[in-house]
JSON list of C-alpha atoms in Angstrom, two decimals:
[
{"chain": "A", "resi": 1, "resn": "UNK", "atom": "CA", "xyz": [67.61, 24.09, -44.66]},
{"chain": "A", "resi": 2, "resn": "UNK", "atom": "CA", "xyz": [64.66, 25.74, -42.73]},
{"chain": "A", "resi": 3, "resn": "UNK", "atom": "CA", "xyz": [61.84, 23.35, -42.16]},
{"chain": "A", "resi": 4, "resn": "UNK", "atom": "CA", "xyz": [58.15, 24.01, -41.36]},
{"chain": "A", "resi": 5, "resn": "UNK", "atom": "CA", "xyz": [57.65, 26.61, -38.45]},
{"chain": "A", "resi": 6, "resn": "UNK", "atom": "CA", "xyz": [54.30, 27.66, -36.38]},
{"chain": "A", "resi": 7, "resn": "UNK", "atom": "CA", "xyz": [54.04, 30.23, -34.73]},
{"chain": "A", "resi": 8, "resn": "UNK", "atom": "CA", "xyz": [52.72, 30.75, -31.55]},
{"chain": "A", "resi": 9, "resn": "UNK", "atom": "CA", "xyz": [53.67, 27.70, -29.47]},
{"chain": "A", "resi": 10, "resn": "UNK", "atom": "CA", "xyz": [51.37, 27.58, -26.74]},
{"chain": "A", "resi": 11, "resn": "UNK", "atom": "CA", "xyz": [47.91, 29.90, -26.84]},
{"chain": "A", "resi": 12, "resn": "UNK", "atom": "CA", "xyz": [45.43, 30.31, -24.65]},
{"chain": "A", "resi": 13, "resn": "UNK", "atom": "CA", "xyz": [42.08, 31.71, -25.41]},
{"chain": "A", "resi": 14, "resn": "UNK", "atom": "CA", "xyz": [38.56, 31.63, -23.48]},
{"chain": "A", "resi": 15, "resn": "UNK", "atom": "CA", "xyz": [35.43, 30.67, -25.17]},
{"chain": "A", "resi": 16, "resn": "UNK", "atom": "CA", "xyz": [33.86, 32.86, -27.53]},
{"chain": "A", "resi": 17, "resn": "UNK", "atom": "CA", "xyz": [37.33, 34.51, -28.80]},
{"chain": "A", "resi": 18, "resn": "UNK", "atom": "CA", "xyz": [39.07, 33.97, -32.51]},
{"chain": "A", "resi": 19, "resn": "UNK", "atom": "CA", "xyz": [42.36, 32.48, -32.91]},
{"chain": "A", "resi": 20, "resn": "UNK", "atom": "CA", "xyz": [44.87, 32.42, -35.61]},
{"chain": "A", "resi": 21, "resn": "UNK", "atom": "CA", "xyz": [47.57, 30.43, -36.19]},
{"chain": "A", "resi": 22, "resn": "UNK", "atom": "CA", "xyz": [50.49, 30.90, -38.56]},
{"chain": "A", "resi": 23, "resn": "UNK", "atom": "CA", "xyz": [52.83, 28.38, -40.74]},
{"chain": "A", "resi": 24, "resn": "UNK", "atom": "CA", "xyz": [55.46, 28.93, -42.63]},
{"chain": "A", "resi": 25, "resn": "UNK", "atom": "CA", "xyz": [56.09, 26.03, -44.84]},
{"chain": "A", "resi": 26, "resn": "UNK", "atom": "CA", "xyz": [59.49, 24.11, -45.84]},
{"chain": "A", "resi": 27, "resn": "UNK", "atom": "CA", "xyz": [61.66, 25.79, -48.43]},
{"chain": "A", "resi": 28, "resn": "UNK", "atom": "CA", "xyz": [60.61, 25.01, -51.62]},
{"chain": "A", "resi": 29, "resn": "UNK", "atom": "CA", "xyz": [57.14, 23.56, -50.97]},
{"chain": "A", "resi": 30, "resn": "UNK", "atom": "CA", "xyz": [54.39, 25.34, -52.40]},
{"chain": "A", "resi": 31, "resn": "UNK", "atom": "CA", "xyz": [51.31, 23.25, -50.50]},
{"chain": "A", "resi": 32, "resn": "UNK", "atom": "CA", "xyz": [50.22, 23.11, -46.53]},
{"chain": "A", "resi": 33, "resn": "UNK", "atom": "CA", "xyz": [47.93, 21.34, -44.83]},
{"chain": "A", "resi": 34, "resn": "UNK", "atom": "CA", "xyz": [46.28, 21.98, -41.66]},
{"chain": "A", "resi": 35, "resn": "UNK", "atom": "CA", "xyz": [46.06, 19.25, -39.11]},
{"chain": "A", "resi": 36, "resn": "UNK", "atom": "CA", "xyz": [43.97, 19.12, -35.43]},
{"chain": "A", "resi": 37, "resn": "UNK", "atom": "CA", "xyz": [45.43, 16.50, -32.95]},
{"chain": "A", "resi": 38, "resn": "UNK", "atom": "CA", "xyz": [42.68, 15.87, -29.63]},
{"chain": "A", "resi": 39, "resn": "UNK", "atom": "CA", "xyz": [44.96, 14.95, -26.27]},
{"chain": "A", "resi": 40, "resn": "UNK", "atom": "CA", "xyz": [45.64, 10.90, -27.30]},
{"chain": "A", "resi": 41, "resn": "UNK", "atom": "CA", "xyz": [44.47, 10.66, -30.75]},
{"chain": "A", "resi": 42, "resn": "UNK", "atom": "CA", "xyz": [46.04, 11.24, -34.34]},
{"chain": "A", "resi": 43, "resn": "UNK", "atom": "CA", "xyz": [46.26, 13.98, -36.74]},
{"chain": "A", "resi": 44, "resn": "UNK", "atom": "CA", "xyz": [42.36, 14.74, -38.11]},
{"chain": "A", "resi": 45, "resn": "UNK", "atom": "CA", "xyz": [42.87, 16.82, -41.38]},
{"chain": "A", "resi": 46, "resn": "UNK", "atom": "CA", "xyz": [41.34, 20.22, -41.45]},
{"chain": "A", "resi": 47, "resn": "UNK", "atom": "CA", "xyz": [42.29, 21.79, -44.67]},
{"chain": "A", "resi": 48, "resn": "UNK", "atom": "CA", "xyz": [44.82, 21.69, -47.52]},
{"chain": "A", "resi": 49, "resn": "UNK", "atom": "CA", "xyz": [45.76, 25.06, -49.15]},
{"chain": "A", "resi": 50, "resn": "UNK", "atom": "CA", "xyz": [47.79, 25.39, -52.88]},
{"chain": "A", "resi": 51, "resn": "UNK", "atom": "CA", "xyz": [47.94, 28.58, -54.65]},
{"chain": "A", "resi": 52, "resn": "UNK", "atom": "CA", "xyz": [46.16, 30.58, -52.52]},
{"chain": "A", "resi": 53, "resn": "UNK", "atom": "CA", "xyz": [42.68, 28.21, -52.64]},
{"chain": "A", "resi": 54, "resn": "UNK", "atom": "CA", "xyz": [41.39, 25.66, -50.37]},
{"chain": "A", "resi": 55, "resn": "UNK", "atom": "CA", "xyz": [42.15, 22.56, -52.39]},
{"chain": "A", "resi": 56, "resn": "UNK", "atom": "CA", "xyz": [40.64, 19.59, -49.77]},
{"chain": "A", "resi": 57, "resn": "UNK", "atom": "CA", "xyz": [38.61, 20.34, -46.49]},
{"chain": "A", "resi": 58, "resn": "UNK", "atom": "CA", "xyz": [37.81, 17.94, -43.98]},
{"chain": "A", "resi": 59, "resn": "UNK", "atom": "CA", "xyz": [34.81, 17.31, -42.04]},
{"chain": "A", "resi": 60, "resn": "UNK", "atom": "CA", "xyz": [35.34, 20.54, -39.74]},
{"chain": "A", "resi": 61, "resn": "UNK", "atom": "CA", "xyz": [32.98, 23.45, -39.39]},
{"chain": "A", "resi": 62, "resn": "UNK", "atom": "CA", "xyz": [32.97, 26.60, -41.51]},
{"chain": "A", "resi": 63, "resn": "UNK", "atom": "CA", "xyz": [34.62, 28.32, -38.32]},
{"chain": "A", "resi": 64, "resn": "UNK", "atom": "CA", "xyz": [37.90, 26.91, -38.89]},
{"chain": "A", "resi": 65, "resn": "UNK", "atom": "CA", "xyz": [38.86, 29.22, -42.24]},
{"chain": "A", "resi": 66, "resn": "UNK", "atom": "CA", "xyz": [42.20, 29.57, -43.93]},
{"chain": "A", "resi": 67, "resn": "UNK", "atom": "CA", "xyz": [44.34, 31.42, -46.06]},
{"chain": "A", "resi": 68, "resn": "UNK", "atom": "CA", "xyz": [47.81, 31.48, -48.11]},
{"chain": "A", "resi": 69, "resn": "UNK", "atom": "CA", "xyz": [49.91, 34.27, -48.74]},
{"chain": "A", "resi": 70, "resn": "UNK", "atom": "CA", "xyz": [51.56, 34.60, -52.36]},
{"chain": "A", "resi": 71, "resn": "UNK", "atom": "CA", "xyz": [55.37, 33.62, -50.23]},
{"chain": "A", "resi": 72, "resn": "UNK", "atom": "CA", "xyz": [53.44, 30.08, -49.44]},
{"chain": "A", "resi": 73, "resn": "UNK", "atom": "CA", "xyz": [52.85, 30.88, -45.90]},
{"chain": "A", "resi": 74, "resn": "UNK", "atom": "CA", "xyz": [49.34, 30.09, -44.29]},
{"chain": "A", "resi": 75, "resn": "UNK", "atom": "CA", "xyz": [47.38, 31.35, -41.39]},
{"chain": "A", "resi": 76, "resn": "UNK", "atom": "CA", "xyz": [44.57, 29.05, -39.45]},
{"chain": "A", "resi": 77, "resn": "UNK", "atom": "CA", "xyz": [41.53, 31.23, -38.19]},
{"chain": "A", "resi": 78, "resn": "UNK", "atom": "CA", "xyz": [38.62, 29.77, -35.56]},
{"chain": "A", "resi": 79, "resn": "UNK", "atom": "CA", "xyz": [36.26, 31.76, -34.71]},
{"chain": "A", "resi": 80, "resn": "UNK", "atom": "CA", "xyz": [33.60, 31.25, -31.89]},
{"chain": "A", "resi": 81, "resn": "UNK", "atom": "CA", "xyz": [36.15, 28.86, -29.77]},
{"chain": "A", "resi": 82, "resn": "UNK", "atom": "CA", "xyz": [34.62, 25.98, -27.83]},
{"chain": "A", "resi": 83, "resn": "UNK", "atom": "CA", "xyz": [35.86, 23.81, -25.05]},
{"chain": "A", "resi": 84, "resn": "UNK", "atom": "CA", "xyz": [36.79, 21.11, -27.88]},
{"chain": "A", "resi": 85, "resn": "UNK", "atom": "CA", "xyz": [38.72, 23.33, -29.96]},
{"chain": "A", "resi": 86, "resn": "UNK", "atom": "CA", "xyz": [41.59, 22.57, -27.36]},
{"chain": "A", "resi": 87, "resn": "UNK", "atom": "CA", "xyz": [44.11, 20.41, -29.23]},
{"chain": "A", "resi": 88, "resn": "UNK", "atom": "CA", "xyz": [47.11, 20.60, -30.43]},
{"chain": "A", "resi": 89, "resn": "UNK", "atom": "CA", "xyz": [47.29, 22.24, -34.27]},
{"chain": "A", "resi": 90, "resn": "UNK", "atom": "CA", "xyz": [49.71, 20.80, -36.89]},
{"chain": "A", "resi": 91, "resn": "UNK", "atom": "CA", "xyz": [50.79, 22.70, -40.09]},
{"chain": "A", "resi": 92, "resn": "UNK", "atom": "CA", "xyz": [52.29, 20.21, -42.52]},
{"chain": "A", "resi": 93, "resn": "UNK", "atom": "CA", "xyz": [54.21, 21.73, -46.47]},
{"chain": "A", "resi": 94, "resn": "UNK", "atom": "CA", "xyz": [54.73, 19.02, -49.28]},
{"chain": "A", "resi": 95, "resn": "UNK", "atom": "CA", "xyz": [55.80, 20.62, -52.73]},
{"chain": "A", "resi": 96, "resn": "UNK", "atom": "CA", "xyz": [52.78, 19.63, -55.65]},
{"chain": "A", "resi": 97, "resn": "UNK", "atom": "CA", "xyz": [54.58, 22.00, -58.11]},
{"chain": "A", "resi": 98, "resn": "UNK", "atom": "CA", "xyz": [58.27, 19.95, -57.10]},
{"chain": "A", "resi": 99, "resn": "UNK", "atom": "CA", "xyz": [56.66, 16.44, -57.50]},
{"chain": "A", "resi": 100, "resn": "UNK", "atom": "CA", "xyz": [57.09, 15.08, -53.55]},
{"chain": "A", "resi": 101, "resn": "UNK", "atom": "CA", "xyz": [53.24, 16.31, -53.24]},
{"chain": "A", "resi": 102, "resn": "UNK", "atom": "CA", "xyz": [52.53, 12.85, -51.04]},
{"chain": "A", "resi": 103, "resn": "UNK", "atom": "CA", "xyz": [55.17, 13.45, -48.25]},
{"chain": "A", "resi": 104, "resn": "UNK", "atom": "CA", "xyz": [54.55, 16.09, -46.27]},
{"chain": "A", "resi": 105, "resn": "UNK", "atom": "CA", "xyz": [57.01, 17.21, -43.61]},
{"chain": "A", "resi": 106, "resn": "UNK", "atom": "CA", "xyz": [55.53, 19.04, -40.39]},
{"chain": "A", "resi": 107, "resn": "UNK", "atom": "CA", "xyz": [56.02, 21.66, -37.88]},
{"chain": "A", "resi": 108, "resn": "UNK", "atom": "CA", "xyz": [56.04, 21.59, -34.06]},
{"chain": "A", "resi": 109, "resn": "UNK", "atom": "CA", "xyz": [52.91, 22.61, -33.62]},
{"chain": "A", "resi": 110, "resn": "UNK", "atom": "CA", "xyz": [50.92, 25.18, -31.50]},
{"chain": "A", "resi": 111, "resn": "UNK", "atom": "CA", "xyz": [48.86, 23.82, -28.71]},
{"chain": "A", "resi": 112, "resn": "UNK", "atom": "CA", "xyz": [46.00, 25.82, -28.43]},
{"chain": "A", "resi": 113, "resn": "UNK", "atom": "CA", "xyz": [43.95, 25.91, -24.62]},
{"chain": "A", "resi": 114, "resn": "UNK", "atom": "CA", "xyz": [40.35, 27.33, -24.41]},
{"chain": "A", "resi": 115, "resn": "UNK", "atom": "CA", "xyz": [39.19, 27.89, -21.00]},
{"chain": "B", "resi": 1, "resn": "UNK", "atom": "CA", "xyz": [37.09, 6.53, -47.45]},
{"chain": "B", "resi": 2, "resn": "UNK", "atom": "CA", "xyz": [40.15, 5.60, -46.31]},
{"chain": "B", "resi": 3, "resn": "UNK", "atom": "CA", "xyz": [40.23, 3.66, -42.86]},
{"chain": "B", "resi": 4, "resn": "UNK", "atom": "CA", "xyz": [43.73, 3.37, -40.59]},
{"chain": "B", "resi": 5, "resn": "UNK", "atom": "CA", "xyz": [44.01, 0.76, -37.66]},
{"chain": "B", "resi": 6, "resn": "UNK", "atom": "CA", "xyz": [46.48, 0.43, -35.65]},
{"chain": "B", "resi": 7, "resn": "UNK", "atom": "CA", "xyz": [45.28, -1.94, -32.71]},
{"chain": "B", "resi": 8, "resn": "UNK", "atom": "CA", "xyz": [48.45, -1.83, -30.44]},
{"chain": "B", "resi": 9, "resn": "UNK", "atom": "CA", "xyz": [48.20, 1.35, -28.21]},
{"chain": "B", "resi": 10, "resn": "UNK", "atom": "CA", "xyz": [51.02, 0.83, -26.26]},
{"chain": "B", "resi": 11, "resn": "UNK", "atom": "CA", "xyz": [54.20, -1.48, -26.55]},
{"chain": "B", "resi": 12, "resn": "UNK", "atom": "CA", "xyz": [57.52, -2.18, -24.39]},
{"chain": "B", "resi": 13, "resn": "UNK", "atom": "CA", "xyz": [60.95, -2.82, -26.19]},
{"chain": "B", "resi": 14, "resn": "UNK", "atom": "CA", "xyz": [64.46, -3.18, -24.01]},
{"chain": "B", "resi": 15, "resn": "UNK", "atom": "CA", "xyz": [67.07, -1.33, -25.29]},
{"chain": "B", "resi": 16, "resn": "UNK", "atom": "CA", "xyz": [68.91, -3.11, -28.38]},
{"chain": "B", "resi": 17, "resn": "UNK", "atom": "CA", "xyz": [66.14, -5.22, -28.95]},
{"chain": "B", "resi": 18, "resn": "UNK", "atom": "CA", "xyz": [63.73, -5.43, -32.09]},
{"chain": "B", "resi": 19, "resn": "UNK", "atom": "CA", "xyz": [59.85, -4.46, -32.09]},
{"chain": "B", "resi": 20, "resn": "UNK", "atom": "CA", "xyz": [57.53, -4.57, -34.33]},
{"chain": "B", "resi": 21, "resn": "UNK", "atom": "CA", "xyz": [54.27, -2.22, -34.61]},
{"chain": "B", "resi": 22, "resn": "UNK", "atom": "CA", "xyz": [51.22, -2.58, -37.01]},
{"chain": "B", "resi": 23, "resn": "UNK", "atom": "CA", "xyz": [49.00, -1.19, -38.91]},
{"chain": "B", "resi": 24, "resn": "UNK", "atom": "CA", "xyz": [46.28, -1.91, -41.35]},
{"chain": "B", "resi": 25, "resn": "UNK", "atom": "CA", "xyz": [44.29, 0.18, -43.58]},
{"chain": "B", "resi": 26, "resn": "UNK", "atom": "CA", "xyz": [40.99, -0.27, -45.50]},
{"chain": "B", "resi": 27, "resn": "UNK", "atom": "CA", "xyz": [40.95, 1.11, -49.32]},
{"chain": "B", "resi": 28, "resn": "UNK", "atom": "CA", "xyz": [39.45, 0.53, -52.60]},
{"chain": "B", "resi": 29, "resn": "UNK", "atom": "CA", "xyz": [42.52, 2.51, -54.17]},
{"chain": "B", "resi": 30, "resn": "UNK", "atom": "CA", "xyz": [45.00, 0.56, -56.11]},
{"chain": "B", "resi": 31, "resn": "UNK", "atom": "CA", "xyz": [47.79, 3.24, -55.90]},
{"chain": "B", "resi": 32, "resn": "UNK", "atom": "CA", "xyz": [48.76, 5.41, -52.84]},
{"chain": "B", "resi": 33, "resn": "UNK", "atom": "CA", "xyz": [51.66, 5.83, -50.13]},
{"chain": "B", "resi": 34, "resn": "UNK", "atom": "CA", "xyz": [52.13, 4.56, -46.53]},
{"chain": "B", "resi": 35, "resn": "UNK", "atom": "CA", "xyz": [54.17, 6.26, -43.96]},
{"chain": "B", "resi": 36, "resn": "UNK", "atom": "CA", "xyz": [55.11, 5.95, -40.51]},
{"chain": "B", "resi": 37, "resn": "UNK", "atom": "CA", "xyz": [55.54, 9.01, -38.01]},
{"chain": "B", "resi": 38, "resn": "UNK", "atom": "CA", "xyz": [57.18, 9.37, -34.96]},
{"chain": "B", "resi": 39, "resn": "UNK", "atom": "CA", "xyz": [56.44, 11.95, -32.94]},
{"chain": "B", "resi": 40, "resn": "UNK", "atom": "CA", "xyz": [58.31, 12.22, -29.81]},
{"chain": "B", "resi": 41, "resn": "UNK", "atom": "CA", "xyz": [57.39, 13.78, -26.16]},
{"chain": "B", "resi": 42, "resn": "UNK", "atom": "CA", "xyz": [58.49, 17.31, -28.05]},
{"chain": "B", "resi": 43, "resn": "UNK", "atom": "CA", "xyz": [55.60, 17.07, -29.97]},
{"chain": "B", "resi": 44, "resn": "UNK", "atom": "CA", "xyz": [57.25, 17.37, -33.60]},
{"chain": "B", "resi": 45, "resn": "UNK", "atom": "CA", "xyz": [55.90, 14.59, -35.68]},
{"chain": "B", "resi": 46, "resn": "UNK", "atom": "CA", "xyz": [59.27, 13.10, -37.65]},
{"chain": "B", "resi": 47, "resn": "UNK", "atom": "CA", "xyz": [58.79, 10.99, -41.36]},
{"chain": "B", "resi": 48, "resn": "UNK", "atom": "CA", "xyz": [60.15, 7.63, -39.87]},
{"chain": "B", "resi": 49, "resn": "UNK", "atom": "CA", "xyz": [60.00, 5.80, -43.64]},
{"chain": "B", "resi": 50, "resn": "UNK", "atom": "CA", "xyz": [57.98, 5.90, -46.70]},
{"chain": "B", "resi": 51, "resn": "UNK", "atom": "CA", "xyz": [56.84, 2.98, -49.15]},
{"chain": "B", "resi": 52, "resn": "UNK", "atom": "CA", "xyz": [54.83, 3.79, -52.69]},
{"chain": "B", "resi": 53, "resn": "UNK", "atom": "CA", "xyz": [52.25, 0.75, -52.86]},
{"chain": "B", "resi": 54, "resn": "UNK", "atom": "CA", "xyz": [53.34, 0.23, -56.60]},
{"chain": "B", "resi": 55, "resn": "UNK", "atom": "CA", "xyz": [56.77, -0.92, -55.21]},
{"chain": "B", "resi": 56, "resn": "UNK", "atom": "CA", "xyz": [57.14, -4.38, -53.98]},
{"chain": "B", "resi": 57, "resn": "UNK", "atom": "CA", "xyz": [60.69, -4.15, -52.50]},
{"chain": "B", "resi": 58, "resn": "UNK", "atom": "CA", "xyz": [59.61, -2.90, -48.62]},
{"chain": "B", "resi": 59, "resn": "UNK", "atom": "CA", "xyz": [61.12, 0.39, -47.39]},
{"chain": "B", "resi": 60, "resn": "UNK", "atom": "CA", "xyz": [63.84, 0.61, -45.36]},
{"chain": "B", "resi": 61, "resn": "UNK", "atom": "CA", "xyz": [65.97, 3.55, -43.69]},
{"chain": "B", "resi": 62, "resn": "UNK", "atom": "CA", "xyz": [68.76, 2.78, -41.28]},
{"chain": "B", "resi": 63, "resn": "UNK", "atom": "CA", "xyz": [67.30, 0.35, -37.77]},
{"chain": "B", "resi": 64, "resn": "UNK", "atom": "CA", "xyz": [63.65, 1.47, -39.69]},
{"chain": "B", "resi": 65, "resn": "UNK", "atom": "CA", "xyz": [61.98, -1.18, -42.43]},
{"chain": "B", "resi": 66, "resn": "UNK", "atom": "CA", "xyz": [58.91, -1.70, -43.16]},
{"chain": "B", "resi": 67, "resn": "UNK", "atom": "CA", "xyz": [56.79, -5.72, -44.07]},
{"chain": "B", "resi": 68, "resn": "UNK", "atom": "CA", "xyz": [54.32, -4.06, -46.53]},
{"chain": "B", "resi": 69, "resn": "UNK", "atom": "CA", "xyz": [51.62, -6.80, -47.44]},
{"chain": "B", "resi": 70, "resn": "UNK", "atom": "CA", "xyz": [48.94, -4.89, -50.20]},
{"chain": "B", "resi": 71, "resn": "UNK", "atom": "CA", "xyz": [47.22, -8.13, -50.84]},
{"chain": "B", "resi": 72, "resn": "UNK", "atom": "CA", "xyz": [46.69, -7.86, -46.63]},
{"chain": "B", "resi": 73, "resn": "UNK", "atom": "CA", "xyz": [46.70, -4.29, -46.46]},
{"chain": "B", "resi": 74, "resn": "UNK", "atom": "CA", "xyz": [49.13, -4.51, -44.01]},
{"chain": "B", "resi": 75, "resn": "UNK", "atom": "CA", "xyz": [52.05, -2.18, -43.07]},
{"chain": "B", "resi": 76, "resn": "UNK", "atom": "CA", "xyz": [53.72, -2.73, -40.39]},
{"chain": "B", "resi": 77, "resn": "UNK", "atom": "CA", "xyz": [57.34, -1.37, -38.95]},
{"chain": "B", "resi": 78, "resn": "UNK", "atom": "CA", "xyz": [59.82, -3.11, -37.48]},
{"chain": "B", "resi": 79, "resn": "UNK", "atom": "CA", "xyz": [62.89, -1.20, -35.76]},
{"chain": "B", "resi": 80, "resn": "UNK", "atom": "CA", "xyz": [65.90, -2.94, -34.97]},
{"chain": "B", "resi": 81, "resn": "UNK", "atom": "CA", "xyz": [68.59, -2.18, -31.92]},
{"chain": "B", "resi": 82, "resn": "UNK", "atom": "CA", "xyz": [66.17, -0.05, -30.61]},
{"chain": "B", "resi": 83, "resn": "UNK", "atom": "CA", "xyz": [67.19, 2.78, -28.54]},
{"chain": "B", "resi": 84, "resn": "UNK", "atom": "CA", "xyz": [65.94, 5.33, -25.85]},
{"chain": "B", "resi": 85, "resn": "UNK", "atom": "CA", "xyz": [65.70, 8.19, -28.23]},
{"chain": "B", "resi": 86, "resn": "UNK", "atom": "CA", "xyz": [62.93, 5.76, -29.75]},
{"chain": "B", "resi": 87, "resn": "UNK", "atom": "CA", "xyz": [60.49, 6.21, -27.31]},
{"chain": "B", "resi": 88, "resn": "UNK", "atom": "CA", "xyz": [57.93, 8.53, -29.09]},
{"chain": "B", "resi": 89, "resn": "UNK", "atom": "CA", "xyz": [53.98, 8.10, -30.58]},
{"chain": "B", "resi": 90, "resn": "UNK", "atom": "CA", "xyz": [54.14, 5.99, -33.47]},
{"chain": "B", "resi": 91, "resn": "UNK", "atom": "CA", "xyz": [51.40, 6.94, -36.36]},
{"chain": "B", "resi": 92, "resn": "UNK", "atom": "CA", "xyz": [50.77, 4.97, -39.48]},
{"chain": "B", "resi": 93, "resn": "UNK", "atom": "CA", "xyz": [49.66, 7.07, -42.01]},
{"chain": "B", "resi": 94, "resn": "UNK", "atom": "CA", "xyz": [48.02, 6.51, -45.97]},
{"chain": "B", "resi": 95, "resn": "UNK", "atom": "CA", "xyz": [47.40, 8.87, -48.90]},
{"chain": "B", "resi": 96, "resn": "UNK", "atom": "CA", "xyz": [45.92, 7.67, -51.69]},
{"chain": "B", "resi": 97, "resn": "UNK", "atom": "CA", "xyz": [47.70, 9.01, -55.17]},
{"chain": "B", "resi": 98, "resn": "UNK", "atom": "CA", "xyz": [46.40, 11.06, -57.84]},
{"chain": "B", "resi": 99, "resn": "UNK", "atom": "CA", "xyz": [45.39, 15.18, -57.66]},
{"chain": "B", "resi": 100, "resn": "UNK", "atom": "CA", "xyz": [44.40, 16.87, -53.97]},
{"chain": "B", "resi": 101, "resn": "UNK", "atom": "CA", "xyz": [44.57, 14.35, -51.55]},
{"chain": "B", "resi": 102, "resn": "UNK", "atom": "CA", "xyz": [44.36, 14.30, -47.73]},
{"chain": "B", "resi": 103, "resn": "UNK", "atom": "CA", "xyz": [46.58, 12.65, -45.24]},
{"chain": "B", "resi": 104, "resn": "UNK", "atom": "CA", "xyz": [44.47, 9.69, -42.81]},
{"chain": "B", "resi": 105, "resn": "UNK", "atom": "CA", "xyz": [46.19, 8.88, -39.88]},
{"chain": "B", "resi": 106, "resn": "UNK", "atom": "CA", "xyz": [46.04, 5.68, -37.28]},
{"chain": "B", "resi": 107, "resn": "UNK", "atom": "CA", "xyz": [45.43, 6.82, -33.65]},
{"chain": "B", "resi": 108, "resn": "UNK", "atom": "CA", "xyz": [49.24, 5.83, -33.02]},
{"chain": "B", "resi": 109, "resn": "UNK", "atom": "CA", "xyz": [50.91, 3.44, -31.02]},
{"chain": "B", "resi": 110, "resn": "UNK", "atom": "CA", "xyz": [53.07, 4.84, -27.53]},
{"chain": "B", "resi": 111, "resn": "UNK", "atom": "CA", "xyz": [56.08, 2.85, -27.50]},
{"chain": "B", "resi": 112, "resn": "UNK", "atom": "CA", "xyz": [58.56, 2.87, -24.58]},
{"chain": "B", "resi": 113, "resn": "UNK", "atom": "CA", "xyz": [61.81, 1.34, -24.75]},
{"chain": "B", "resi": 114, "resn": "UNK", "atom": "CA", "xyz": [63.12, 0.42, -21.38]},
{"chain": "B", "resi": 115, "resn": "UNK", "atom": "CA", "xyz": [66.89, 0.76, -20.47]}
]
């Protein structure tokens, strides 16, 4: 049973560029949430996708956008990168239709460095 | 809005000893879930234990157990027979039940198990 997978593992970008991060949920899961974790901090909720729609959003600007595909995988896009966007980006999946929505399983994360 | 507070930034414990990590939370919700996640240096966020607020019985998972005090809004994690592999950041997390909800994390406690 494959767990949550994320790609790439590491990414280096320069200010002003755009980046796309990818996530495949755990088998049987239909809900994907994205988090930003700055160094030494707890994860901060960015947004959540279910049925290809954004269901919840945290306090992040519109530069952060996402998408969910019919196979439940998801992308996180960040435009006009700022130095402060440097962080570990975590994807978590859960199952709304399967009745285990409240327990989220995390991927290994993508480390984004903005220079 | 919910808040989660972990007042111990760092802790250490001798191998084979017992350690307790503290977590308090603030919410007006009556039904919710609480979690402890472990994040080792490999950065993969791993679910340690889960507690449903409507259950009075404290959750246990092998060497890990919680002390859930709903009235006091306290949710501590006890690790018995500490092992070197327990060295990690530990995050307390909260999610209200009902509808689409987001997880709120604490700032984490860095646990070092000493040989």
